[in-house]
PDB file of C-alpha atoms and ligand atoms in Angstrom:
ATOM      1  CA  MET B 949      -0.278  -0.139   0.012  1.00 97.00           C
ATOM      2  CA  ASN B 950       1.081   3.879  -0.726  1.00 98.00           C
ATOM      3  CA  THR B 951       0.799   6.271   2.272  1.00 98.00           C
ATOM      4  CA  ALA B 952       0.653  10.505   1.909  1.00 98.00           C
ATOM      5  CA  ILE B 953       2.042  12.200   5.162  1.00 98.00           C
ATOM      6  CA  ILE B 954       0.369  15.716   4.891  1.00 98.00           C
ATOM      7  CA  LEU B 955       2.226  17.726   7.568  1.00 98.00           C
ATOM      8  CA  ALA B 956       0.317  20.358   9.343  1.00 98.00           C
ATOM      9  CA  ALA B 957       1.799  20.300  13.226  1.00 98.00           C
ATOM     10  CA  GLY B 958       4.018  23.638  12.700  1.00 98.00           C
ATOM     11  CA  ASN B 959       2.993  27.246  14.248  1.00 97.00           C
ATOM     12  CA  SER B 960       4.002  29.517  11.175  1.00 98.00           C
ATOM     13  CA  ASN B 961       6.382  31.725  12.926  1.00 97.00           C
ATOM     14  CA  ARG B 962       7.052  33.958   9.702  1.00 98.00           C
ATOM     15  CA  PHE B 963       3.562  33.462   8.525  1.00 98.00           C
ATOM     16  CA  GLY B 964       2.630  35.717  11.993  1.00 97.00           C
ATOM     17  CA  GLY B 965      -1.119  36.207  13.448  1.00 96.00           C
ATOM     18  CA  ASN B 966      -3.069  34.195  15.795  1.00 96.00           C
ATOM     19  CA  ILE B 967      -3.994  30.805  13.269  1.00 97.00           C
ATOM     20  CA  PRO B 968      -1.606  28.794  11.585  1.00 98.00           C
ATOM     21  CA  LYS B 969      -1.126  29.407   8.054  1.00 98.00           C
ATOM     22  CA  GLN B 970      -2.706  25.919   7.730  1.00 98.00           C
ATOM     23  CA  PHE B 971      -5.914  26.193   9.320  1.00 98.00           C
ATOM     24  CA  ILE B 972      -6.486  29.758   7.742  1.00 98.00           C
ATOM     25  CA  ARG B 973     -10.203  29.683   6.089  1.00 97.00           C
ATOM     26  CA  ILE B 974      -9.594  31.039   1.677  1.00 97.00           C
ATOM     27  CA  LYS B 975     -13.230  30.461   0.063  1.00 95.00           C
ATOM     28  CA  ASN B 976     -14.983  28.747   2.709  1.00 95.00           C
ATOM     29  CA  ARG B 977     -12.162  25.701   3.762  1.00 97.00           C
ATOM     30  CA  LEU B 978      -9.798  25.456   5.679  1.00 98.00           C
ATOM     31  CA  LEU B 979      -5.866  26.019   3.538  1.00 98.00           C
ATOM     32  CA  ILE B 980      -5.044  22.697   3.933  1.00 98.00           C
ATOM     33  CA  ASP B 981      -8.523  20.761   2.796  1.00 98.00           C
ATOM     34  CA  PHE B 982      -6.684  22.290  -1.086  1.00 98.00           C
ATOM     35  CA  SER B 983      -3.641  19.693  -0.291  1.00 98.00           C
ATOM     36  CA  ILE B 984      -5.794  16.568   1.202  1.00 98.00           C
ATOM     37  CA  SER B 985      -8.494  16.936  -1.104  1.00 98.00           C
ATOM     38  CA  THR B 986      -5.785  16.258  -3.794  1.00 98.00           C
ATOM     39  CA  PHE B 987      -4.430  13.650  -2.284  1.00 98.00           C
ATOM     40  CA  GLU B 988      -7.614  12.029  -2.238  1.00 98.00           C
ATOM     41  CA  LYS B 989      -8.130  11.718  -5.613  1.00 98.00           C
ATOM     42  CA  ILE B 990      -4.977   9.760  -6.516  1.00 98.00           C
ATOM     43  CA  LYS B 991      -5.568   6.771  -6.975  1.00 98.00           C
ATOM     44  CA  ASN B 992      -2.817   4.742  -6.105  1.00 97.00           C
ATOM     45  CA  ILE B 993      -2.959   6.138  -2.826  1.00 98.00           C
ATOM     46  CA  ASP B 994      -4.294   3.878   0.121  1.00 98.00           C
ATOM     47  CA  LYS B 995      -3.768   6.442   3.185  1.00 98.00           C
ATOM     48  CA  ILE B 996      -4.078   9.434   4.302  1.00 98.00           C
ATOM     49  CA  ILE B 997      -2.313  10.610   7.742  1.00 98.00           C
ATOM     50  CA  ILE B 998      -2.034  13.684   8.723  1.00 99.00           C
ATOM     51  CA  VAL B 999       0.090  15.139  11.323  1.00 99.00           C
ATOM     52  CA  VAL B1000      -1.613  18.796  13.491  1.00 98.00           C
ATOM     53  CA  SER B1001       0.240  19.901  16.671  1.00 98.00           C
ATOM     54  CA  LYS B1002      -2.514  18.944  19.840  1.00 98.00           C
ATOM     55  CA  GLN B1003      -4.601  22.229  19.843  1.00 98.00           C
ATOM     56  CA  TYR B1004      -6.263  21.098  16.622  1.00 98.00           C
ATOM     57  CA  TYR B1005      -6.546  17.692  16.657  1.00 98.00           C
ATOM     58  CA  GLY B1006      -9.757  17.182  18.259  1.00 98.00           C
ATOM     59  CA  MET B1007     -10.842  19.394  15.104  1.00 98.00           C
ATOM     60  CA  MET B1008      -9.151  17.751  12.659  1.00 98.00           C
ATOM     61  CA  ILE B1009     -10.289  14.494  13.829  1.00 98.00           C
ATOM     62  CA  LYS B1010     -13.868  16.008  13.174  1.00 98.00           C
ATOM     63  CA  GLU B1011     -13.308  17.542   9.986  1.00 98.00           C
ATOM     64  CA  TYR B1012     -11.288  14.166   8.470  1.00 98.00           C
ATOM     65  CA  PRO B1013     -13.086  11.573   9.959  1.00 98.00           C
ATOM     66  CA  LYS B1014     -11.593   9.130   7.253  1.00 98.00           C
ATOM     67  CA  HIS B1015      -8.222   9.859   7.751  1.00 98.00           C
ATOM     68  CA  THR B1016      -5.375   9.305  10.481  1.00 98.00           C
ATOM     69  CA  ILE B1017      -4.836  11.675  12.689  1.00 98.00           C
ATOM     70  CA  VAL B1018      -1.258  12.147  14.320  1.00 98.00           C
ATOM     71  CA  LEU B1019       0.274  13.939  16.735  1.00 98.00           C
ATOM     72  CA  GLY B1020       3.543  16.179  15.676  1.00 98.00           C
ATOM     73  CA  GLY B1021       6.571  17.244  17.053  1.00 98.00           C
ATOM     74  CA  LYS B1022       8.598  20.841  17.867  1.00 97.00           C
ATOM     75  CA  THR B1023      10.118  20.372  14.480  1.00 97.00           C
ATOM     76  CA  ARG B1024       9.625  19.638  11.266  1.00 98.00           C
ATOM     77  CA  LYS B1025      11.424  16.323  11.238  1.00 97.00           C
ATOM     78  CA  GLN B1026       9.785  15.414  14.629  1.00 97.00           C
ATOM     79  CA  SER B1027       6.513  15.698  12.855  1.00 98.00           C
ATOM     80  CA  SER B1028       7.810  13.009   9.827  1.00 98.00           C
ATOM     81  CA  HIS B1029       8.739  11.012  11.821  1.00 98.00           C
ATOM     82  CA  ASN B1030       5.585  10.416  13.748  1.00 98.00           C
ATOM     83  CA  GLY B1031       3.788  10.683  10.983  1.00 98.00           C
ATOM     84  CA  LEU B1032       6.375   7.490   9.319  1.00 98.00           C
ATOM     85  CA  LEU B1033       6.050   5.934  12.710  1.00 98.00           C
ATOM     86  CA  SER B1034       2.123   5.811  12.086  1.00 98.00           C
ATOM     87  CA  CYS B1035       2.634   4.213   9.036  1.00 98.00           C
ATOM     88  CA  ASP B1036       0.893   0.879   8.167  1.00 97.00           C
ATOM     89  CA  LYS B1037       3.337  -1.923   7.835  1.00 95.00           C
ATOM     90  CA  ASN B1038       2.790  -3.005   4.498  1.00 97.00           C
ATOM     91  CA  THR B1039       3.711   0.738   2.830  1.00 98.00           C
ATOM     92  CA  LYS B1040       6.023   0.172   0.370  1.00 98.00           C
ATOM     93  CA  LYS B1041       5.899   3.728  -1.108  1.00 98.00           C
ATOM     94  CA  VAL B1042       5.413   6.734   1.163  1.00 98.00           C
ATOM     95  CA  LEU B1043       4.797  10.669   0.553  1.00 98.00           C
ATOM     96  CA  LEU B1044       5.650  13.360   2.509  1.00 98.00           C
ATOM     97  CA  HIS B1045       4.018  16.321   1.600  1.00 98.00           C
ATOM     98  CA  ASP B1046       3.663  20.440   3.880  1.00 98.00           C
ATOM     99  CA  SER B1047      -0.028  21.349   4.192  1.00 98.00           C
ATOM    100  CA  ALA B1048       1.258  25.118   3.776  1.00 98.00           C
ATOM    101  CA  ARG B1049       1.745  24.002  -0.643  1.00 98.00           C
ATOM    102  CA  PRO B1050      -2.454  24.288  -1.315  1.00 98.00           C
ATOM    103  CA  LEU B1051      -1.651  24.402  -4.967  1.00 98.00           C
ATOM    104  CA  VAL B1052       0.094  21.219  -5.295  1.00 98.00           C
ATOM    105  CA  THR B1053      -1.436  19.117  -8.192  1.00 98.00           C
ATOM    106  CA  LYS B1054      -2.468  15.465  -8.890  1.00 98.00           C
ATOM    107  CA  ASP B1055       0.204  15.429 -12.484  1.00 98.00           C
ATOM    108  CA  LEU B1056       2.549  16.332  -9.187  1.00 98.00           C
ATOM    109  CA  ILE B1057       2.052  13.535  -6.888  1.00 98.00           C
ATOM    110  CA  ASN B1058       2.020  11.316  -9.382  1.00 98.00           C
ATOM    111  CA  ASN B1059       5.029  11.907 -10.898  1.00 98.00           C
ATOM    112  CA  CYS B1060       6.201  11.332  -7.006  1.00 98.00           C
ATOM    113  CA  ILE B1061       4.643   7.842  -7.142  1.00 98.00           C
ATOM    114  CA  ASP B1062       5.869   6.453 -10.778  1.00 98.00           C
ATOM    115  CA  VAL B1063       9.504   7.608  -9.979  1.00 98.00           C
ATOM    116  CA  LEU B1064       9.152   5.460  -6.448  1.00 98.00           C
ATOM    117  CA  ASP B1065       8.793   2.526  -8.783  1.00 98.00           C
ATOM    118  CA  ASP B1066      12.529   2.562  -9.506  1.00 97.00           C
ATOM    119  CA  TYR B1067      14.476   4.694  -6.931  1.00 97.00           C
ATOM    120  CA  ASN B1068      14.198   5.335  -2.861  1.00 98.00           C
ATOM    121  CA  ALA B1069      14.394   8.632  -2.607  1.00 98.00           C
ATOM    122  CA  VAL B1070      12.576  11.437  -5.349  1.00 98.00           C
ATOM    123  CA  THR B1071      11.451  15.324  -4.701  1.00 98.00           C
ATOM    124  CA  LEU B1072      10.236  18.451  -6.943  1.00 98.00           C
ATOM    125  CA  ALA B1073      12.760  20.772  -7.228  1.00 98.00           C
ATOM    126  CA  ILE B1074      12.496  23.887  -9.226  1.00 98.00           C
ATOM    127  CA  SER B1075      15.093  26.022 -10.471  1.00 98.00           C
ATOM    128  CA  VAL B1076      16.273  29.353  -8.776  1.00 98.00           C
ATOM    129  CA  ASN B1077      15.416  32.564 -10.213  1.00 97.00           C
ATOM    130  CA  ASP B1078      17.639  34.615  -7.739  1.00 97.00           C
ATOM    131  CA  THR B1079      21.983  34.361  -7.227  1.00 98.00           C
ATOM    132  CA  ILE B1080      22.320  32.441  -3.468  1.00 98.00           C
ATOM    133  CA  ALA B1081      25.365  32.342  -1.511  1.00 98.00           C
ATOM    134  CA  LYS B1082      26.313  30.606   1.280  1.00 98.00           C
ATOM    135  CA  VAL B1083      26.969  32.838   4.229  1.00 98.00           C
ATOM    136  CA  LYS B1084      28.536  33.326   7.697  1.00 98.00           C
ATOM    137  CA  ASN B1085      28.068  36.632   9.676  1.00 96.00           C
ATOM    138  CA  SER B1086      27.806  39.623   7.101  1.00 97.00           C
ATOM    139  CA  SER B1087      29.702  37.924   4.579  1.00 98.00           C
ATOM    140  CA  ILE B1088      29.669  35.956   1.292  1.00 98.00           C
ATOM    141  CA  ILE B1089      31.639  32.772   1.557  1.00 98.00           C
ATOM    142  CA  LYS B1090      30.870  30.950  -1.787  1.00 98.00           C
ATOM    143  CA  ILE B1091      28.331  31.207  -4.255  1.00 98.00           C
ATOM    144  CA  ASP B1092      27.690  28.499  -6.778  1.00 98.00           C
ATOM    145  CA  ASP B1093      26.180  28.050 -10.494  1.00 98.00           C
ATOM    146  CA  ARG B1094      22.975  29.459 -10.357  1.00 98.00           C
ATOM    147  CA  GLU B1095      22.454  26.878 -12.996  1.00 97.00           C
ATOM    148  CA  THR B1096      23.483  23.755 -10.827  1.00 98.00           C
ATOM    149  CA  LEU B1097      21.072  25.317  -7.784  1.00 98.00           C
ATOM    150  CA  ARG B1098      17.347  23.626  -6.980  1.00 98.00           C
ATOM    151  CA  ALA B1099      15.040  25.285  -4.478  1.00 98.00           C
ATOM    152  CA  MET B1100      12.875  21.822  -2.943  1.00 98.00           C
ATOM    153  CA  GLN B1101       9.432  21.287  -3.120  1.00 98.00           C
ATOM    154  CA  THR B1102       7.199  18.787  -1.754  1.00 98.00           C
ATOM    155  CA  PRO B1103       5.525  16.252  -2.011  1.00 98.00           C
ATOM    156  CA  GLN B1104       8.864  14.213  -1.767  1.00 98.00           C
ATOM    157  CA  GLY B1105       8.761  10.464  -1.894  1.00 98.00           C
ATOM    158  CA  PHE B1106      10.150   7.669  -0.167  1.00 98.00           C
ATOM    159  CA  ASN B1107      10.652   3.505  -0.159  1.00 98.00           C
ATOM    160  CA  PHE B1108       8.712   3.451   3.308  1.00 98.00           C
ATOM    161  CA  THR B1109      11.168   0.743   5.075  1.00 98.00           C
ATOM    162  CA  LYS B1110      13.981   2.871   4.258  1.00 98.00           C
ATOM    163  CA  ILE B1111      12.897   6.315   5.287  1.00 98.00           C
ATOM    164  CA  ARG B1112      11.426   5.200   8.515  1.00 98.00           C
ATOM    165  CA  ASN B1113      15.056   3.608   9.352  1.00 97.00           C
ATOM    166  CA  ALA B1114      17.064   6.432   8.366  1.00 97.00           C
ATOM    167  CA  HIS B1115      14.735   8.998  10.276  1.00 96.00           C
ATOM    168  CA  ILE B1116      14.992   6.491  13.747  1.00 95.00           C
ATOM    169  CA  GLU B1117      19.017   6.017  13.294  1.00 96.00           C
ATOM    170  CA  ASP B1118      19.509   9.434  12.065  1.00 92.00           C
ATOM    171  CA  LYS B1119      18.745  12.020  15.115  1.00 89.00           C
ATOM    172  CA  LYS B1120      20.123  15.426  13.304  1.00 94.00           C
ATOM    173  CA  ASN B1121      17.282  18.431  12.402  1.00 94.00           C
ATOM    174  CA  TYR B1122      16.446  19.013   8.991  1.00 95.00           C
ATOM    175  CA  THR B1123      14.018  21.551   6.927  1.00 95.00           C
ATOM    176  CA  ASP B1124      13.242  17.805   4.545  1.00 96.00           C
ATOM    177  CA  ASP B1125      13.009  14.654   4.171  1.00 98.00           C
ATOM    178  CA  ILE B1126      15.037  14.289   1.062  1.00 98.00           C
ATOM    179  CA  GLN B1127      17.880  16.268   2.674  1.00 98.00           C
ATOM    180  CA  LEU B1128      17.617  13.452   5.998  1.00 98.00           C
ATOM    181  CA  MET B1129      17.753  10.524   2.991  1.00 98.00           C
ATOM    182  CA  LEU B1130      20.936  12.208   1.375  1.00 98.00           C
ATOM    183  CA  ASN B1131      22.521  12.320   4.081  1.00 97.00           C
ATOM    184  CA  SER B1132      21.723   8.699   5.085  1.00 96.00           C
ATOM    185  CA  ASN B1133      24.279   8.122   1.268  1.00 97.00           C
ATOM    186  CA  TYR B1134      20.649   7.373  -0.590  1.00 97.00           C
ATOM    187  CA  ASP B1135      20.678   8.381  -4.168  1.00 97.00           C
ATOM    188  CA  CYS B1136      18.532  11.042  -4.455  1.00 98.00           C
ATOM    189  CA  LYS B1137      16.787  11.554  -7.366  1.00 98.00           C
ATOM    190  CA  PHE B1138      14.217  15.212  -8.764  1.00 98.00           C
ATOM    191  CA  ILE B1139      11.892  15.323 -10.743  1.00 98.00           C
ATOM    192  CA  GLU B1140      10.601  19.157 -12.091  1.00 98.00           C
ATOM    193  CA  GLY B1141       7.688  20.493  -9.342  1.00 98.00           C
ATOM    194  CA  ASP B1142       6.327  23.717 -10.653  1.00 98.00           C
ATOM    195  CA  GLU B1143       5.763  27.171  -9.421  1.00 98.00           C
ATOM    196  CA  ILE B1144       2.526  26.936  -8.140  1.00 98.00           C
ATOM    197  CA  ASN B1145       3.296  24.634  -6.070  1.00 98.00           C
ATOM    198  CA  PHE B1146       5.009  26.974  -3.926  1.00 98.00           C
ATOM    199  CA  LYS B1147       4.698  27.138  -0.039  1.00 98.00           C
ATOM    200  CA  VAL B1148       2.959  29.879   1.764  1.00 98.00           C
ATOM    201  CA  THR B1149       4.947  30.718   4.023  1.00 98.00           C
ATOM    202  CA  THR B1150       4.422  34.563   4.709  1.00 98.00           C
ATOM    203  CA  LYS B1151       1.360  36.842   4.262  1.00 97.00           C
ATOM    204  CA  ASN B1152       2.457  37.879   0.502  1.00 98.00           C
ATOM    205  CA  ASP B1153       2.306  34.419  -0.496  1.00 98.00           C
ATOM    206  CA  PHE B1154      -0.906  34.304   0.645  1.00 98.00           C
ATOM    207  CA  ILE B1155      -2.273  37.423  -1.142  1.00 97.00           C
ATOM    208  CA  LEU B1156      -0.628  35.734  -3.799  1.00 97.00           C
ATOM    209  CA  LEU B1157      -2.121  32.641  -2.980  1.00 98.00           C
ATOM    210  CA  THR B1158      -5.733  34.976  -3.085  1.00 97.00           C
ATOM    211  CA  GLU B1159      -4.900  35.648  -6.772  1.00 97.00           C
ATOM    212  CA  TYR B1160      -4.426  32.103  -7.988  1.00 96.00           C
ATOM    213  CA  LEU B1161      -7.859  30.617  -6.729  1.00 96.00           C
ATOM    214  CA  LYS B1162      -9.654  33.999  -7.525  1.00 93.00           C
ATOM    215  CA  ASN B1163     -10.630  32.345 -10.937  1.00 81.00           C
ATOM    216  CA  ASP B1164     -10.782  28.919  -9.856  1.00 78.00           C
ATOM    217  CA  LYS B1165     -14.604  27.537  -9.252  1.00 59.00           C
TER     218      LYS B1165
HETATM  219  N1  CTP W1174       5.805  21.830  10.035  1.00 71.27           N
HETATM  220  C1  CTP W1174       4.827  20.201  11.004  1.00 71.27           C
HETATM  221  N2  CTP W1174       5.652  20.611  12.073  1.00 71.27           N
HETATM  222  C2  CTP W1174       6.382  21.193  12.810  1.00 71.27           C
HETATM  223  C3  CTP W1174       7.001  22.001  12.127  1.00 71.27           C
HETATM  224  C4  CTP W1174       6.721  22.802  10.448  1.00 71.27           C
HETATM  225  O1  CTP W1174       3.595  19.461  10.449  1.00 71.27           O
HETATM  226  N3  CTP W1174       6.800  21.101  14.403  1.00 71.27           N
HETATM  227  C5  CTP W1174       4.517  21.238   8.271  1.00 71.27           C
HETATM  228  C6  CTP W1174       4.063  22.800   8.407  1.00 71.27           C
HETATM  229  O2  CTP W1174       2.616  22.852   9.736  1.00 71.27           O
HETATM  230  C7  CTP W1174       4.307  22.936   7.445  1.00 71.27           C
HETATM  231  C8  CTP W1174       5.436  22.194   6.274  1.00 71.27           C
HETATM  232  O3  CTP W1174       5.635  21.512   7.714  1.00 71.27           O
HETATM  233  O4  CTP W1174       2.912  22.351   6.373  1.00 71.27           O
HETATM  234  C9  CTP W1174       6.605  22.892   6.275  1.00 71.27           C
HETATM  235  O5  CTP W1174       6.675  24.014   7.202  1.00 71.27           O
HETATM  236  P1  CTP W1174       7.053  25.603   7.307  1.00 71.27           P
HETATM  237  O6  CTP W1174       6.910  26.376   5.850  1.00 71.27           O
HETATM  238  O7  CTP W1174       8.135  25.943   7.924  1.00 71.27           O
HETATM  239  O8  CTP W1174       5.924  26.017   8.348  1.00 71.27           O
HETATM  240  P2  CTP W1174       6.320  25.970   9.964  1.00 71.27           P
HETATM  241  O9  CTP W1174       7.338  25.717  10.766  1.00 71.27           O
HETATM  242  O10 CTP W1174       4.517  26.722  10.177  1.00 71.27           O
HETATM  243  O11 CTP W1174       6.398  27.867   9.567  1.00 71.27           O
HETATM  244  P3  CTP W1174       7.665  28.958   9.876  1.00 71.27           P
HETATM  245  O12 CTP W1174       9.364  28.193   9.610  1.00 71.27           O
HETATM  246  O13 CTP W1174       8.319  30.070   9.598  1.00 71.27           O
HETATM  247  O14 CTP W1174       7.532  28.600  11.718  1.00 71.27           O
HETATM  248 MG1   MG W1175       8.855  25.841  10.206  1.00 71.27          MG
END
């Protein structure tokens, strides 16, 4: 079986406000509902696990009785770890998705699932528009050729047993799961993501999202 884990236990420090961004209402729906309903339409996904904080646990159980609701942790790494520990033992492929990426498409999800026939780890990625520099204090340390850089998106897909074991063994913190698999020396593949699959991180991203949804039924 294949499982999707939707991560929604963050508290949106960069976004600000009283309600975590994934639980803001837009077009009369929770922001998280956009990605959940897209995953619900994927034939090859048998189970959806939603990782949330204590505060939203009761609400989410009521809202999504068909899905498994799990408590997250302080960091994204801990939240995805908890999601992985709640997967059925028969899980073969697992996809981890940021609930803060509401406009993920069926095609992007299916492309990740397909790559997992041949590889253990895959992420969506897009080219970067800005020059990216490694910095320390107020100095530039290194600038790589932009053509060799990609920005990571989600979903990120994995062989279930391999990522679960990598999570159990590696205690370091990472901002996403592909980084953890890379540090466990797996061959990590990337496929083309999409600008529309941006992560709502700041208020400006929310304005962009509102704009995208304007002409949607
Ligand atoms: N996430 C999570 N558990 C955490 C931290 C993050 O499940 N402890 C989830 C978020 O809910 C989000 C995704 O991971 O859908 C990507 O994280 P990010 O955009 O960084 O969200 P936040 O951590 O909530 O935001 P910030 O870093 O600004 O506080
Ligand atoms: Mg965060």
